[in-house]
Coordinates of N, CA and C in Angstrom, one line a residue:
M294 N -33.9 -8.4 25.1 CA -32.8 -7.4 25.1 C -31.7 -7.8 24.1
T295 N -31.4 -7.0 23.2 CA -30.4 -7.2 22.2 C -29.1 -6.7 22.6
D296 N -28.0 -7.4 22.2 CA -26.7 -6.9 22.5 C -26.3 -5.7 21.6
A297 N -25.6 -4.8 22.1 CA -25.1 -3.7 21.3 C -24.2 -4.3 20.3
A298 N -24.2 -3.7 19.1 CA -23.3 -4.2 18.0 C -21.8 -3.9 18.4
D299 N -21.0 -4.8 18.0 CA -19.6 -4.7 18.3 C -18.9 -3.7 17.4
P300 N -18.5 -2.5 18.0 CA -17.9 -1.5 17.2 C -16.7 -1.9 16.4
E301 N -15.9 -2.8 17.0 CA -14.7 -3.2 16.3 C -15.1 -4.1 15.1
A302 N -16.1 -4.9 15.2 CA -16.5 -5.8 14.1 C -17.1 -4.9 13.0
E303 N -17.8 -3.9 13.4 CA -18.4 -2.9 12.4 C -17.3 -2.2 11.7
A304 N -16.3 -1.8 12.4 CA -15.2 -1.0 11.8 C -14.4 -2.0 10.8
L305 N -14.2 -3.2 11.2 CA -13.5 -4.2 10.3 C -14.4 -4.4 9.1
A306 N -15.7 -4.5 9.2 CA -16.5 -4.7 8.1 C -16.5 -3.5 7.1
R307 N -16.4 -2.3 7.7 CA -16.3 -1.1 7.0 C -14.9 -1.1 6.2
L308 N -13.8 -1.5 6.9 CA -12.5 -1.5 6.2 C -12.6 -2.5 5.0
R309 N -13.2 -3.6 5.2 CA -13.3 -4.6 4.1 C -14.1 -4.1 3.0
R310 N -15.2 -3.4 3.3 CA -16.0 -2.8 2.2 C -15.2 -1.7 1.4
V311 N -14.5 -0.8 2.1 CA -13.7 0.2 1.5 C -12.6 -0.4 0.6
S312 N -11.9 -1.4 1.1 CA -10.9 -2.0 0.4 C -11.4 -2.7 -0.9
Y313 N -12.6 -3.3 -0.7 CA -13.2 -4.0 -1.9 C -13.5 -3.0 -3.0
Y314 N -14.1 -1.8 -2.6 CA -14.5 -0.8 -3.6 C -13.2 -0.2 -4.2
M315 N -12.2 0.0 -3.5 CA -11.0 0.6 -4.0 C -10.1 -0.4 -4.8
D316 N -10.2 -1.7 -4.6 CA -9.3 -2.6 -5.2 C -9.9 -3.7 -6.1
S317 N -11.2 -4.0 -5.9 CA -11.7 -5.2 -6.8 C -13.2 -5.2 -7.0
A318 N -13.9 -4.0 -7.0 CA -15.3 -4.0 -7.1 C -15.8 -4.3 -8.6
I319 N -15.0 -4.1 -9.5 CA -15.4 -4.2 -10.9 C -14.7 -5.4 -11.6
E320 N -15.5 -6.3 -12.2 CA -14.9 -7.4 -12.9 C -14.7 -7.0 -14.3
I321 N -13.5 -7.3 -14.8 CA -13.2 -7.0 -16.2 C -13.8 -8.1 -17.1
P322 N -14.8 -7.8 -18.0 CA -15.5 -8.8 -18.7 C -14.6 -9.8 -19.5
G323 N -14.9 -11.0 -19.5 CA -14.1 -12.0 -20.2 C -12.9 -12.5 -19.5
T324 N -12.6 -12.0 -18.3 CA -11.4 -12.4 -17.5 C -11.8 -12.7 -16.1
N325 N -10.9 -13.2 -15.3 CA -11.1 -13.4 -13.9 C -10.5 -12.2 -13.1
L326 N -10.1 -11.2 -13.8 CA -9.5 -10.0 -13.2 C -10.5 -9.0 -12.7
R327 N -10.2 -8.5 -11.5 CA -11.0 -7.4 -10.9 C -10.2 -6.2 -10.6
I328 N -10.8 -5.1 -10.8 CA -10.1 -3.8 -10.4 C -11.1 -3.0 -9.6
G329 N -10.6 -2.0 -9.0 CA -11.4 -1.1 -8.2 C -11.3 0.3 -8.6
L330 N -11.7 1.2 -7.7 CA -11.6 2.7 -8.0 C -10.2 3.2 -8.0
D331 N -9.3 2.6 -7.3 CA -7.9 3.1 -7.2 C -7.3 3.2 -8.6
P332 N -7.2 2.1 -9.4 CA -6.5 2.3 -10.7 C -7.3 3.2 -11.6
I333 N -8.7 3.2 -11.5 CA -9.5 4.1 -12.3 C -9.2 5.6 -12.0
L334 N -9.2 5.9 -10.7 CA -8.9 7.3 -10.3 C -7.5 7.7 -10.7
G335 N -6.6 6.7 -10.7 CA -5.2 7.0 -11.1 C -5.1 7.4 -12.5
L336 N -6.1 7.1 -13.3 CA -6.0 7.5 -14.7 C -6.1 9.1 -14.9
L337 N -6.7 9.7 -13.9 CA -6.8 11.2 -13.9 C -5.4 11.7 -13.4
P338 N -4.8 12.5 -14.3 CA -3.4 13.0 -13.9 C -3.5 13.8 -12.6
V339 N -2.6 13.6 -11.7 CA -2.4 14.3 -10.4 C -3.7 14.2 -9.6
A340 N -4.8 14.7 -10.0 CA -6.0 14.8 -9.2 C -6.6 13.4 -8.8
G341 N -6.3 12.4 -9.5 CA -6.9 11.1 -9.2 C -6.1 10.3 -8.1
D342 N -4.8 10.5 -8.0 CA -4.1 9.7 -7.1 C -4.3 10.3 -5.6
L343 N -4.6 11.5 -5.5 CA -4.7 12.1 -4.2 C -5.9 11.6 -3.4
P344 N -7.1 11.5 -4.0 CA -8.3 10.9 -3.3 C -8.1 9.5 -3.0
A345 N -7.5 8.7 -3.9 CA -7.2 7.3 -3.7 C -6.3 7.1 -2.5
A346 N -5.2 8.0 -2.4 CA -4.3 7.9 -1.3 C -5.0 8.3 0.0
A347 N -5.9 9.2 0.0 CA -6.6 9.6 1.2 C -7.5 8.5 1.7
V348 N -8.1 7.8 0.8 CA -9.0 6.6 1.3 C -8.1 5.5 1.8
S349 N -6.9 5.3 1.2 CA -6.0 4.3 1.6 C -5.5 4.6 3.0
A350 N -5.2 5.9 3.2 CA -4.7 6.4 4.5 C -5.7 6.2 5.6
Y351 N -7.0 6.3 5.2 CA -8.1 6.1 6.2 C -8.1 4.7 6.7
I352 N -7.8 3.7 5.8 CA -7.8 2.3 6.2 C -6.7 2.1 7.3
V353 N -5.5 2.7 7.0 CA -4.4 2.5 8.0 C -4.7 3.2 9.3
A354 N -5.3 4.4 9.2 CA -5.6 5.2 10.4 C -6.7 4.4 11.2
E355 N -7.6 3.9 10.6 CA -8.7 3.1 11.3 C -8.1 1.8 12.0
A356 N -7.2 1.2 11.2 CA -6.5 0.0 11.8 C -5.7 0.4 13.0
A357 N -5.0 1.5 13.0 CA -4.2 2.0 14.1 C -5.1 2.3 15.3
A358 N -6.3 3.0 15.0 CA -7.2 3.3 16.0 C -7.8 2.0 16.7
L359 N -7.9 0.9 15.9 CA -8.4 -0.3 16.4 C -7.3 -1.1 17.2
G360 N -6.1 -0.6 17.3 CA -5.1 -1.2 18.1 C -4.1 -2.1 17.3
A361 N -3.9 -1.8 16.0 CA -2.9 -2.6 15.3 C -1.5 -2.2 15.9
P362 N -0.7 -3.2 16.0 CA 0.7 -2.9 16.5 C 1.4 -1.9 15.6
R363 N 2.3 -1.1 16.3 CA 3.1 -0.1 15.5 C 3.8 -0.7 14.3
E364 N 4.4 -1.9 14.5 CA 5.1 -2.5 13.4 C 4.2 -2.8 12.2
T365 N 3.0 -3.2 12.5 CA 2.0 -3.6 11.5 C 1.6 -2.3 10.8
V366 N 1.3 -1.2 11.6 CA 0.9 0.0 11.0 C 2.0 0.6 10.1
A367 N 3.3 0.4 10.5 CA 4.4 0.9 9.7 C 4.5 0.1 8.4
R368 N 4.2 -1.2 8.5 CA 4.2 -2.1 7.3 C 3.1 -1.7 6.4
M369 N 1.9 -1.3 6.9 CA 0.8 -0.9 6.1 C 1.1 0.4 5.4
V370 N 1.8 1.3 6.1 CA 2.2 2.6 5.5 C 3.2 2.3 4.4
G371 N 4.1 1.3 4.6 CA 5.0 0.9 3.5 C 4.3 0.4 2.3
N372 N 3.2 -0.4 2.5 CA 2.4 -0.8 1.4 C 1.9 0.4 0.6
L373 N 1.4 1.4 1.4 CA 0.8 2.6 0.7 C 1.9 3.4 0.0
A374 N 3.1 3.4 0.6 CA 4.2 4.2 0.0 C 4.5 3.5 -1.4
V375 N 4.6 2.2 -1.4 CA 4.9 1.5 -2.7 C 3.8 1.8 -3.7
D376 N 2.6 1.7 -3.2 CA 1.4 2.0 -4.1 C 1.5 3.4 -4.6
A377 N 1.8 4.4 -3.7 CA 1.8 5.8 -4.1 C 2.9 6.1 -5.1
V378 N 4.1 5.6 -4.8 CA 5.3 5.9 -5.6 C 5.2 5.2 -7.0
V379 N 4.9 3.9 -7.0 CA 4.8 3.3 -8.3 C 3.5 3.6 -9.0
G380 N 2.5 3.8 -8.2 CA 1.2 4.2 -8.8 C 1.1 5.5 -9.5
S381 N 2.1 6.4 -9.1 CA 2.1 7.8 -9.7 C 2.7 7.8 -11.1
I382 N 3.3 6.7 -11.5 CA 3.9 6.7 -12.9 C 2.7 6.5 -13.9
P383 N 2.6 7.4 -14.8 CA 1.4 7.4 -15.7 C 1.3 6.0 -16.4
L384 N 0.1 5.5 -16.5 CA -0.3 4.2 -17.1 C 0.3 3.0 -16.5
V385 N 1.6 2.9 -16.4 CA 2.3 1.8 -15.7 C 1.8 1.7 -14.3
G386 N 1.7 2.8 -13.6 CA 1.3 2.9 -12.2 C -0.2 2.4 -12.1
D387 N -1.0 2.7 -13.1 CA -2.4 2.2 -13.0 C -2.5 0.7 -13.1
V388 N -1.7 0.1 -13.9 CA -1.6 -1.3 -14.0 C -1.1 -1.9 -12.7
F389 N -0.1 -1.3 -12.2 CA 0.5 -1.7 -10.9 C -0.6 -1.6 -9.8
D390 N -1.3 -0.5 -9.7 CA -2.4 -0.4 -8.7 C -3.4 -1.5 -8.8
A391 N -3.8 -1.9 -10.1 CA -4.7 -3.0 -10.3 C -4.2 -4.3 -9.8
A392 N -2.9 -4.5 -9.8 CA -2.3 -5.8 -9.4 C -1.9 -5.8 -7.9
W393 N -1.4 -4.7 -7.4 CA -0.8 -4.6 -6.1 C -1.9 -4.6 -5.0
K394 N -3.0 -3.9 -5.2 CA -4.2 -4.0 -4.3 C -3.8 -3.7 -2.9
A395 N -3.2 -2.5 -2.6 CA -2.6 -2.2 -1.3 C -3.7 -2.2 -0.2
N396 N -4.9 -1.8 -0.6 CA -5.9 -1.7 0.5 C -6.3 -3.1 1.0
Q397 N -6.6 -4.0 0.1 CA -6.9 -5.3 0.5 C -5.7 -6.0 1.2
R398 N -4.5 -5.7 0.7 CA -3.3 -6.2 1.4 C -3.2 -5.7 2.8
N399 N -3.6 -4.4 3.0 CA -3.5 -3.9 4.4 C -4.6 -4.4 5.3
V400 N -5.8 -4.6 4.7 CA -6.9 -5.2 5.6 C -6.5 -6.6 6.0
R401 N -6.0 -7.4 5.0 CA -5.6 -8.8 5.4 C -4.5 -8.8 6.4
L402 N -3.6 -7.9 6.3 CA -2.5 -7.7 7.3 C -3.0 -7.4 8.7
F403 N -4.0 -6.5 8.7 CA -4.6 -6.1 10.0 C -5.4 -7.3 10.6
E404 N -6.1 -8.0 9.7 CA -6.9 -9.1 10.2 C -5.9 -10.2 10.7
A405 N -4.8 -10.4 10.1 CA -3.9 -11.4 10.5 C -3.3 -11.1 11.9
R406 N -3.0 -9.8 12.1 CA -2.5 -9.4 13.4 C -3.5 -9.4 14.5
R407 N -4.8 -9.3 14.2 CA -5.8 -9.5 15.2 C -5.9 -10.9 15.6
A408 N -5.7 -11.8 14.6 CA -5.8 -13.3 14.9 C -4.5 -13.8 15.6
D409 N -3.4 -13.2 15.2 CA -2.1 -13.6 15.8 C -1.3 -12.4 16.1
P410 N -1.5 -11.8 17.3 CA -0.7 -10.6 17.6 C 0.8 -10.8 17.6
S411 N 1.3 -12.0 17.8 CA 2.7 -12.2 17.8 C 3.3 -11.9 16.4
G412 N 2.5 -11.9 15.4 CA 3.0 -11.6 14.0 C 3.6 -10.2 13.9
A413 N 3.4 -9.3 14.9 CA 4.0 -8.0 14.8 C 5.5 -8.1 14.7
E414 N 6.1 -9.1 15.4 CA 7.5 -9.3 15.3 C 8.0 -9.5 13.9
R415 N 7.2 -10.3 13.2 CA 7.5 -10.6 11.7 C 7.4 -9.3 10.9
D416 N 6.4 -8.5 11.3 CA 6.3 -7.2 10.6 C 7.5 -6.3 10.8
G417 N 8.0 -6.4 12.1 CA 9.2 -5.6 12.4 C 10.4 -6.1 11.6
R418 N 10.6 -7.4 11.4 CA 11.7 -7.9 10.6 C 11.5 -7.5 9.2
V419 N 10.3 -7.5 8.7 CA 10.1 -7.1 7.3 C 10.5 -5.7 7.1
L420 N 10.1 -4.8 8.1 CA 10.5 -3.4 8.0 C 12.0 -3.2 8.1
A421 N 12.6 -4.0 8.9 CA 14.1 -3.9 9.0 C 14.8 -4.2 7.7
V422 N 14.4 -5.3 7.1 CA 14.9 -5.7 5.8 C 14.6 -4.7 4.8
A423 N 13.4 -4.2 4.7 CA 13.0 -3.1 3.8 C 13.8 -1.9 4.0
G424 N 14.1 -1.5 5.2 CA 14.9 -0.4 5.5 C 16.3 -0.5 5.0
V425 N 16.9 -1.7 5.2 CA 18.3 -2.0 4.8 C 18.3 -1.9 3.2
L426 N 17.3 -2.5 2.6 CA 17.3 -2.5 1.1 C 17.1 -1.1 0.6
L427 N 16.3 -0.3 1.2 CA 16.1 1.1 0.8 C 17.4 1.9 1.0
F428 N 18.1 1.7 2.1 CA 19.3 2.3 2.3 C 20.3 2.0 1.2
C429 N 20.4 0.7 0.9 CA 21.3 0.2 -0.1 C 21.0 0.9 -1.5
L430 N 19.7 0.9 -1.8 CA 19.2 1.5 -3.0 C 19.6 3.0 -3.1
V431 N 19.5 3.7 -2.0 CA 19.8 5.1 -1.9 C 21.3 5.3 -2.1
V432 N 22.1 4.4 -1.5 CA 23.6 4.5 -1.7 C 24.0 4.3 -3.1
V433 N 23.4 3.2 -3.7 CA 23.7 2.9 -5.1 C 23.3 4.0 -6.0
L434 N 22.1 4.5 -5.8 CA 21.6 5.6 -6.7 C 22.5 6.9 -6.5
G435 N 22.9 7.2 -5.3 CA 23.8 8.3 -5.0 C 25.1 8.1 -5.7
A436 N 25.7 6.9 -5.6 CA 26.9 6.7 -6.3 C 26.8 6.8 -7.8
G437 N 25.7 6.3 -8.3 CA 25.5 6.4 -9.7 C 25.3 7.8 -10.2
V438 N 24.6 8.6 -9.4 CA 24.5 10.1 -9.8 C 25.9 10.8 -9.7
A439 N 26.6 10.4 -8.6 CA 28.0 11.0 -8.5 C 28.9 10.6 -9.6
L440 N 28.9 9.4 -10.0 CA 29.7 8.9 -11.2 C 29.3 9.6 -12.5
A441 N 28.0 9.6 -12.7 CA 27.4 10.3 -13.9 C 27.8 11.7 -13.9
S442 N 27.7 12.4 -12.8 CA 28.1 13.8 -12.7 C 29.6 14.0 -13.0
W443 N 30.4 13.2 -12.4 CA 31.8 13.2 -12.6 C 32.2 13.0 -14.1
W444 N 31.5 12.0 -14.7 CA 31.8 11.7 -16.1 C 31.4 12.9 -17.0
L445 N 30.2 13.5 -16.7 CA 29.7 14.6 -17.5 C 30.6 15.8 -17.3
L446 N 31.1 16.1 -16.1 CA 32.0 17.2 -15.9 C 33.3 16.9 -16.7
S447 N 33.8 15.7 -16.7 CA 35.0 15.4 -17.4 C 34.9 15.6 -18.9
Q448 N 33.7 15.4 -19.4 CA 33.4 15.6 -20.8 C 33.4 17.0 -21.2
L449 N 32.9 17.9 -20.3 CA 32.8 19.3 -20.5 C 34.1 20.0 -20.4
V450 N 35.1 19.5 -19.6 CA 36.3 20.2 -19.4 C 37.3 19.8 -20.4

């Protein structure tokens, strides 16, 4: 009598495979660098980033379905947001995608939370700091736009 396969282990193996293909399946000849389909798809204007983001979102959704803590899922979504925002910049974003490897980052994060569930508290702190930094960035950008607009209007009058 054989034991039924562990569905959680199968799902984790699937997430590892998907992240491998998206982030590091192809070795760049003559270097130790590896890239995956994510930066390659990103070379296609507009149409390439969407399928890559969908696959990346699948990894996060599967981790959530497997019981990843909310804080960890939120941090994984943050990794995807960074990947999507910076990765959408033509050419520079593709280089960023090759280095950031959001999918492998998210799988490692999920594996770490499975091994140490108390790490979700650290994820919450990371999110809090990221939220404060994002708020500060928005305030600074808003002030910069307001000052630039004021200066431009004073030049026109």
